[in-house]
Short mmCIF file of C-alpha atoms and ligand atoms in Angstrom, two decimals:
data_model
loop_
_atom_site.label_atom_id
_atom_site.label_comp_id
_atom_site.label_asym_id
_atom_site.label_seq_id
_atom_site.Cartn_x
_atom_site.Cartn_y
_atom_site.Cartn_z
CA MET A 1 163.18 195.28 143.36
CA ASP A 2 162.27 191.60 143.72
CA ARG A 3 161.56 190.24 147.25
CA ILE A 4 165.12 188.65 147.59
CA ALA A 5 166.72 191.84 146.79
CA GLU A 6 164.48 193.50 149.36
CA VAL A 7 165.54 190.89 152.03
CA ARG A 8 169.17 191.51 151.20
CA ALA A 9 168.73 195.32 151.57
CA LEU A 10 167.10 194.77 154.87
CA LEU A 11 169.77 192.48 156.28
CA GLY A 12 172.26 195.00 155.19
CA GLU A 13 175.45 194.57 157.17
CA ASP A 14 175.02 190.86 158.01
CA ILE A 15 174.69 189.90 154.42
CA GLU A 16 177.41 192.21 153.22
CA ALA A 17 179.74 190.61 155.76
CA VAL A 18 178.67 187.08 154.55
CA ASP A 19 179.45 188.21 150.90
CA ARG A 20 182.92 189.52 151.82
CA GLU A 21 183.71 186.39 153.72
CA LEU A 22 182.59 184.20 150.89
CA ALA A 23 184.81 186.04 148.50
CA ARG A 24 187.71 185.56 150.94
CA MET A 25 187.03 181.86 151.45
CA THR A 26 186.88 181.03 147.81
CA ARG A 27 190.30 182.54 147.28
CA GLU A 28 191.79 180.72 150.32
CA GLY A 29 193.77 177.76 149.04
CA ALA A 30 195.84 176.83 145.94
CA ALA A 31 195.13 177.98 142.45
CA PRO A 32 193.55 176.93 140.18
CA ALA A 33 191.10 175.42 142.66
CA THR A 34 190.56 178.96 144.02
CA ASP A 35 189.98 180.47 140.51
CA SER A 36 187.43 177.87 139.77
CA ALA A 37 185.54 178.52 142.95
CA THR A 38 185.74 182.22 142.60
CA HIS A 39 184.44 182.05 139.01
CA LEU A 40 181.30 180.13 140.29
CA LEU A 41 180.84 182.59 143.24
CA GLU A 42 181.19 185.58 141.10
CA ALA A 43 178.75 184.13 138.50
CA GLY A 44 175.92 185.33 140.74
CA GLY A 45 173.37 183.38 142.65
CA LYS A 46 170.77 184.73 145.05
CA ARG A 47 172.45 183.51 148.22
CA VAL A 48 169.12 182.15 149.36
CA ARG A 49 170.51 179.66 151.77
CA PRO A 50 172.74 182.29 153.70
CA LEU A 51 169.55 184.61 153.79
CA THR A 52 167.70 181.66 155.18
CA VAL A 53 170.26 181.13 158.00
CA LEU A 54 170.35 184.74 159.06
CA LEU A 55 166.63 185.12 158.97
CA ALA A 56 165.96 181.90 160.93
CA ALA A 57 168.36 183.19 163.61
CA ALA A 58 166.74 186.66 163.50
CA CYS A 59 163.40 184.96 164.39
CA PHE A 60 164.76 184.61 167.99
CA GLY A 61 166.48 188.11 168.40
CA ALA A 62 169.48 189.83 167.09
CA PRO A 63 171.49 187.03 165.18
CA PRO A 64 174.59 186.00 167.08
CA ALA A 65 178.08 186.01 165.39
CA GLY A 66 177.74 182.33 164.72
CA ALA A 67 174.75 182.85 162.45
CA ARG A 68 177.08 184.78 160.03
CA ASP A 69 179.40 181.89 160.06
CA LEU A 70 176.74 179.36 159.32
CA ALA A 71 175.42 181.59 156.63
CA VAL A 72 178.85 181.46 154.96
CA VAL A 73 178.97 177.67 155.45
CA ALA A 74 175.51 177.11 153.82
CA GLU A 75 176.61 178.79 150.68
CA LEU A 76 180.18 177.13 150.67
CA ILE A 77 178.37 173.79 150.86
CA HIS A 78 176.08 174.78 148.03
CA LEU A 79 179.00 175.91 145.88
CA ALA A 80 180.85 172.75 146.56
CA THR A 81 177.87 170.50 145.52
CA LEU A 82 177.60 172.66 142.27
CA LEU A 83 181.24 172.23 141.48
CA HIS A 84 180.86 168.39 141.93
CA ASP A 85 177.40 168.28 140.19
CA ASP A 86 178.59 169.88 137.01
CA VAL A 87 181.24 167.08 136.74
CA ILE A 88 178.73 164.44 137.32
CA ASP A 89 176.23 165.97 134.84
CA ASP A 90 178.88 167.21 132.37
CA GLY A 91 177.19 170.61 132.99
CA GLN A 92 177.91 173.24 130.37
CA GLU A 93 176.51 176.45 131.79
CA ARG A 94 175.60 177.70 135.08
CA ARG A 95 174.38 181.15 136.13
CA GLY A 96 174.62 182.05 132.46
CA ARG A 97 178.32 181.46 132.36
CA PRO A 98 180.37 178.37 131.24
CA THR A 99 180.67 176.00 134.10
CA PRO A 100 184.08 176.00 135.97
CA ARG A 101 184.77 172.47 134.70
CA ARG A 102 184.62 173.69 131.18
CA LEU A 103 187.29 176.41 131.98
CA TRP A 104 189.63 174.49 134.27
CA GLY A 105 188.59 170.87 133.75
CA ASN A 106 186.79 168.20 135.76
CA ALA A 107 189.77 167.49 138.12
CA VAL A 108 190.12 171.08 139.19
CA SER A 109 186.29 171.31 139.71
CA VAL A 110 186.33 168.35 142.02
CA LEU A 111 189.23 169.62 143.97
CA ALA A 112 187.66 173.21 144.13
CA GLY A 113 184.53 171.45 145.69
CA ASP A 114 186.63 169.58 148.13
CA LEU A 115 188.36 172.73 149.15
CA LEU A 116 185.02 174.60 149.75
CA LEU A 117 183.85 171.64 151.67
CA THR A 118 186.87 171.60 153.93
CA HIS A 119 186.51 175.24 154.58
CA ALA A 120 182.87 174.75 155.45
CA LEU A 121 183.54 171.93 157.92
CA GLU A 122 186.35 173.84 159.62
CA ARG A 123 184.24 176.86 159.95
CA THR A 124 181.24 174.95 161.44
CA SER A 125 183.50 173.07 163.96
CA ALA A 126 184.88 176.26 164.98
CA ALA A 127 181.70 178.47 165.30
CA ALA A 128 178.80 176.19 166.13
CA PRO A 129 177.83 173.79 168.88
CA ALA A 130 178.54 170.07 168.25
CA PRO A 131 174.97 169.17 167.39
CA VAL A 132 175.03 171.61 164.43
CA LEU A 133 178.07 169.98 163.06
CA ALA A 134 176.55 166.54 163.49
CA ASP A 135 173.37 167.85 161.73
CA LEU A 136 175.65 169.11 158.89
CA PHE A 137 177.27 165.66 158.58
CA ALA A 138 173.86 163.96 158.36
CA THR A 139 172.95 166.58 155.76
CA LEU A 140 176.04 165.89 153.67
CA ARG A 141 175.15 162.17 153.81
CA LEU A 142 171.64 162.98 152.45
CA LEU A 143 173.10 165.17 149.57
CA VAL A 144 175.38 162.34 148.57
CA ASP A 145 172.59 159.74 148.83
CA GLY A 146 170.27 161.85 146.82
CA GLU A 147 172.86 162.21 144.08
CA VAL A 148 173.77 158.51 144.06
CA VAL A 149 169.99 157.42 143.79
CA GLN A 150 169.63 159.92 140.94
CA LEU A 151 172.64 158.47 139.23
CA ARG A 152 171.17 154.91 139.32
CA GLY A 153 168.39 156.28 137.19
CA ARG A 154 171.00 156.61 134.41
CA THR A 155 171.15 152.80 133.89
CA GLN A 156 167.59 151.89 135.08
CA LEU A 157 164.63 153.79 133.83
CA ASP A 158 162.44 154.01 136.95
CA PRO A 159 159.50 156.49 136.49
CA SER A 160 158.51 156.38 140.09
CA GLU A 161 157.23 159.57 141.84
CA ASP A 162 158.40 158.21 145.21
CA VAL A 163 161.90 157.85 143.96
CA TYR A 164 161.82 161.35 142.51
CA PHE A 165 160.70 162.91 145.74
CA ARG A 166 163.25 161.06 147.76
CA ILE A 167 166.01 162.38 145.48
CA VAL A 168 164.58 165.97 145.65
CA ARG A 169 164.28 165.88 149.46
CA ASP A 170 167.79 164.54 149.74
CA LYS A 171 169.73 166.52 147.06
CA THR A 172 168.00 169.77 147.35
CA ALA A 173 165.72 170.13 150.45
CA SER A 174 168.15 168.89 152.92
CA LEU A 175 170.58 171.87 152.71
CA PHE A 176 167.66 174.28 152.85
CA ALA A 177 166.39 172.58 155.96
CA TRP A 178 169.84 172.56 157.60
CA SER A 179 170.15 176.31 156.80
CA ALA A 180 166.97 177.15 158.49
CA ARG A 181 167.34 174.72 161.30
CA SER A 182 170.95 175.58 162.20
CA GLY A 183 170.22 179.35 162.01
CA ALA A 184 167.47 178.80 164.62
CA THR A 185 169.64 176.46 166.78
CA VAL A 186 172.67 178.77 166.97
CA ALA A 187 170.28 181.64 168.01
CA GLY A 188 169.07 179.60 170.99
CA ALA A 189 165.52 178.68 169.56
CA PRO A 190 163.46 176.03 171.50
CA PRO A 191 163.86 172.57 169.78
CA GLU A 192 160.32 172.60 168.47
CA ALA A 193 160.81 175.95 166.81
CA ALA A 194 164.10 174.73 165.18
CA ARG A 195 162.23 171.73 163.94
CA ALA A 196 159.54 173.83 162.48
CA LEU A 197 162.03 175.75 160.63
CA GLY A 198 163.71 172.53 159.43
CA ASP A 199 160.25 171.52 157.90
CA PHE A 200 159.96 175.12 156.41
CA GLY A 201 163.28 174.44 154.71
CA VAL A 202 162.20 170.99 153.43
CA HIS A 203 159.08 172.41 151.83
CA VAL A 204 160.91 175.39 150.33
CA GLY A 205 163.56 173.09 149.09
CA VAL A 206 161.02 170.65 147.39
CA ALA A 207 159.04 173.73 145.89
CA PHE A 208 162.39 175.14 144.53
CA GLN A 209 163.42 171.82 142.81
CA LEU A 210 159.87 171.32 141.45
CA VAL A 211 160.15 174.89 139.88
CA ASP A 212 163.62 174.18 138.48
CA ASP A 213 162.37 170.96 136.91
CA VAL A 214 159.39 172.56 135.26
CA LEU A 215 161.77 175.40 133.98
CA ASP A 216 164.00 172.86 132.28
CA TYR A 217 161.04 172.17 129.83
CA ALA A 218 159.16 175.57 130.01
CA GLY A 219 161.71 178.21 131.03
CA ASP A 220 163.61 180.93 129.25
CA PRO A 221 167.36 180.20 129.35
CA ARG A 222 167.98 184.13 129.49
CA GLU A 223 166.29 184.07 132.74
CA THR A 224 167.32 180.66 134.16
CA GLY A 225 171.04 180.93 133.16
CA LYS A 226 170.85 177.22 132.06
CA ALA A 227 170.27 175.72 128.68
CA VAL A 228 166.75 174.25 128.32
CA LEU A 229 166.03 170.48 128.18
CA GLY A 230 169.34 169.92 130.08
CA ASP A 231 167.67 167.29 132.43
CA LEU A 232 166.28 165.39 129.49
CA LEU A 233 169.62 165.33 127.61
CA GLU A 234 171.42 164.10 130.87
CA GLY A 235 168.79 161.26 130.81
CA LYS A 236 167.33 162.60 134.08
CA LEU A 237 163.74 161.73 134.85
CA THR A 238 162.17 164.59 136.62
CA LEU A 239 158.53 165.01 137.57
CA PRO A 240 157.22 166.62 134.39
CA LEU A 241 158.58 163.73 132.35
CA ILE A 242 157.53 161.02 134.87
CA ARG A 243 153.93 162.45 134.77
CA ALA A 244 153.92 162.64 130.90
CA LEU A 245 155.21 159.00 130.76
CA ALA A 246 152.36 157.90 133.03
CA ALA A 247 149.90 159.72 130.76
CA LYS A 248 151.40 158.30 127.64
CA PRO A 249 153.38 155.08 128.17
CA ALA A 250 154.36 154.83 124.37
CA LEU A 251 156.64 157.88 125.14
CA ALA A 252 159.07 155.49 126.85
CA ALA A 253 160.60 154.50 123.45
CA ASP A 254 161.53 158.07 122.62
CA VAL A 255 162.82 158.57 126.23
CA GLU A 256 165.08 155.44 125.84
CA ALA A 257 166.23 156.87 122.41
CA VAL A 258 167.25 160.12 124.11
CA ARG A 259 169.14 158.28 126.72
CA ALA A 260 170.93 156.35 123.95
CA GLY A 261 172.02 159.72 122.40
CA ASP A 262 169.28 160.43 119.88
CA ARG A 263 168.84 164.25 120.07
CA ARG A 264 166.10 164.32 117.63
CA ALA A 265 164.02 162.18 119.94
CA ALA A 266 164.62 164.81 122.61
CA SER A 267 162.54 167.37 120.73
CA ARG A 268 159.60 164.86 120.40
CA VAL A 269 159.77 164.12 124.13
CA ALA A 270 159.88 167.79 124.96
CA ASP A 271 156.91 168.57 122.82
CA ALA A 272 155.09 165.62 124.47
CA VAL A 273 155.77 166.99 127.91
CA ARG A 274 154.88 170.59 127.03
CA GLY A 275 151.71 169.56 125.19
CA SER A 276 150.49 167.34 127.97
CA GLY A 277 149.59 169.82 130.71
CA VAL A 278 151.95 168.18 133.28
CA CYS A 279 153.96 171.33 133.73
CA ASP A 280 150.83 172.93 135.05
CA SER A 281 150.22 170.11 137.53
CA VAL A 282 153.87 170.31 138.73
CA ARG A 283 153.57 174.11 139.15
CA SER A 284 150.50 173.53 141.31
CA LEU A 285 152.45 171.05 143.36
CA ALA A 286 155.24 173.70 143.93
CA ARG A 287 152.62 176.12 145.04
CA ASP A 288 151.18 173.44 147.48
CA GLU A 289 154.78 172.87 148.86
CA THR A 290 155.13 176.67 149.35
CA ALA A 291 151.95 176.87 151.15
CA ARG A 292 153.22 173.97 153.52
CA ALA A 293 156.40 175.99 153.97
CA LEU A 294 154.23 179.14 155.07
CA GLY A 295 152.29 176.79 157.35
CA ALA A 296 155.41 175.55 159.11
CA LEU A 297 156.36 179.19 159.95
CA GLU A 298 153.27 179.38 162.10
CA ALA A 299 155.21 177.66 164.90
CA VAL A 300 157.93 180.35 164.78
CA PRO A 301 157.59 183.69 166.65
CA ALA A 302 155.88 186.28 164.60
CA GLY A 303 157.79 189.24 163.45
CA ARG A 304 159.71 190.84 160.56
CA ALA A 305 162.27 187.95 160.21
CA ARG A 306 159.44 185.32 159.94
CA ASP A 307 157.67 187.57 157.30
CA LEU A 308 160.88 187.82 155.31
CA LEU A 309 161.28 183.98 155.34
CA GLY A 310 157.78 183.74 153.86
CA ALA A 311 158.75 186.32 151.17
CA ILE A 312 161.71 184.16 150.25
CA ALA A 313 159.46 181.10 149.92
CA ARG A 314 157.01 183.09 147.70
CA GLU A 315 159.65 184.46 145.54
CA LEU A 316 161.32 181.24 144.83
CA ALA A 317 157.92 179.76 143.78
CA SER A 318 157.15 182.91 141.77
CA ARG A 319 159.80 181.98 139.06
CA ILE A 320 157.07 179.87 137.44
CA ASP A 321 154.26 182.48 137.36
C1 FPP B 401 172.03 170.24 141.52
O1 FPP B 401 171.06 169.40 140.91
C2 FPP B 401 172.86 169.48 142.49
C3 FPP B 401 172.55 169.23 143.71
C4 FPP B 401 171.23 169.95 144.32
C5 FPP B 401 173.21 168.50 144.77
C6 FPP B 401 174.55 167.86 144.31
C7 FPP B 401 175.10 167.03 145.32
C8 FPP B 401 176.36 166.28 145.26
C9 FPP B 401 177.13 166.41 144.04
C10 FPP B 401 176.70 165.43 146.34
C11 FPP B 401 177.29 165.99 147.48
C12 FPP B 401 178.42 166.87 147.19
C13 FPP B 401 179.21 167.44 148.21
C14 FPP B 401 180.28 168.33 147.98
C15 FPP B 401 178.77 167.02 149.74
P1 FPP B 401 170.61 169.38 139.36
O2 FPP B 401 171.72 168.69 138.61
O3 FPP B 401 169.36 168.75 139.31
O4 FPP B 401 170.56 170.97 139.05
P2 FPP B 401 171.33 171.85 137.95
O5 FPP B 401 170.41 171.81 136.75
O6 FPP B 401 171.49 173.26 138.60
O7 FPP B 401 172.62 171.22 137.73
MG1 MG B 402 173.24 169.23 137.40
#
């Protein structure tokens, strides 16, 4: 059993209640938006964000009822962003299945995302104190900003690591951070400990995205559930490509050709990225981020829940081992 399955087994009743509630919430609303949301939920997923909320709360005693609500919210927001993201990116496959937008169309996918977002906001305002809702609004703003800054890259080739890390912090790490921080807050954690858990979430999120971006070049689609070279074909500049371009500026001509629709240029770019050693340097950065995540946990009370948060961080990074 991998570490995440182990964490799920240990959280038992809490995570089962969250799973049941997610199944109910994705069905609550008008079809076919509900069909599309349910398809995505049932396609799988590790439920890492809900586990993070529950464990962050459990660091400060038995998780209160509100922690389950926020665990549901974290996954609803995640699913909403994926429904929208697949429209933005023309996504073909997710979690090894055709994306909802391919089955029901882009309009339904956007509305299904809106539906889940609405459920999530209602649930947060009913179950959590106002600062947690305000924190969620700020997080949603970051998610949108990250996606918009990334979108700018489609028209302007900007191989900047600073811009890349800003995108990653905003579009991916912000929701991990909110999950950890809000779980701690709803459980009555002191503000410094809640902040430390937020930092943990940021580093886990950055590590997660670095790993994802390496796997786009070096992964096995049977394991990732996503087609290889998706980022490249979408014209997305991720860290492996940014570093390969820095090492070999002449590659820019092929990258521009891919962005103009030349699929043969994509295999040349992919070979250059794979042959340049940059994937190893990005793997190593992901390990550094995981170490920082584990370091942030030192400000959190020691115990089983803290150990399990560490196990999640290690498991996410281990996808590249
Ligand atoms: C996946 O990234 C997408 C995200 C991490 C965030 C998407 C955010 C939005 C669409 C904006 C906010 C939306 C809402 C509902 C508030 P990716 O495309 O790099 O990964 P992938 O390969 O899994 O598609
Ligand atoms: Mg995408």
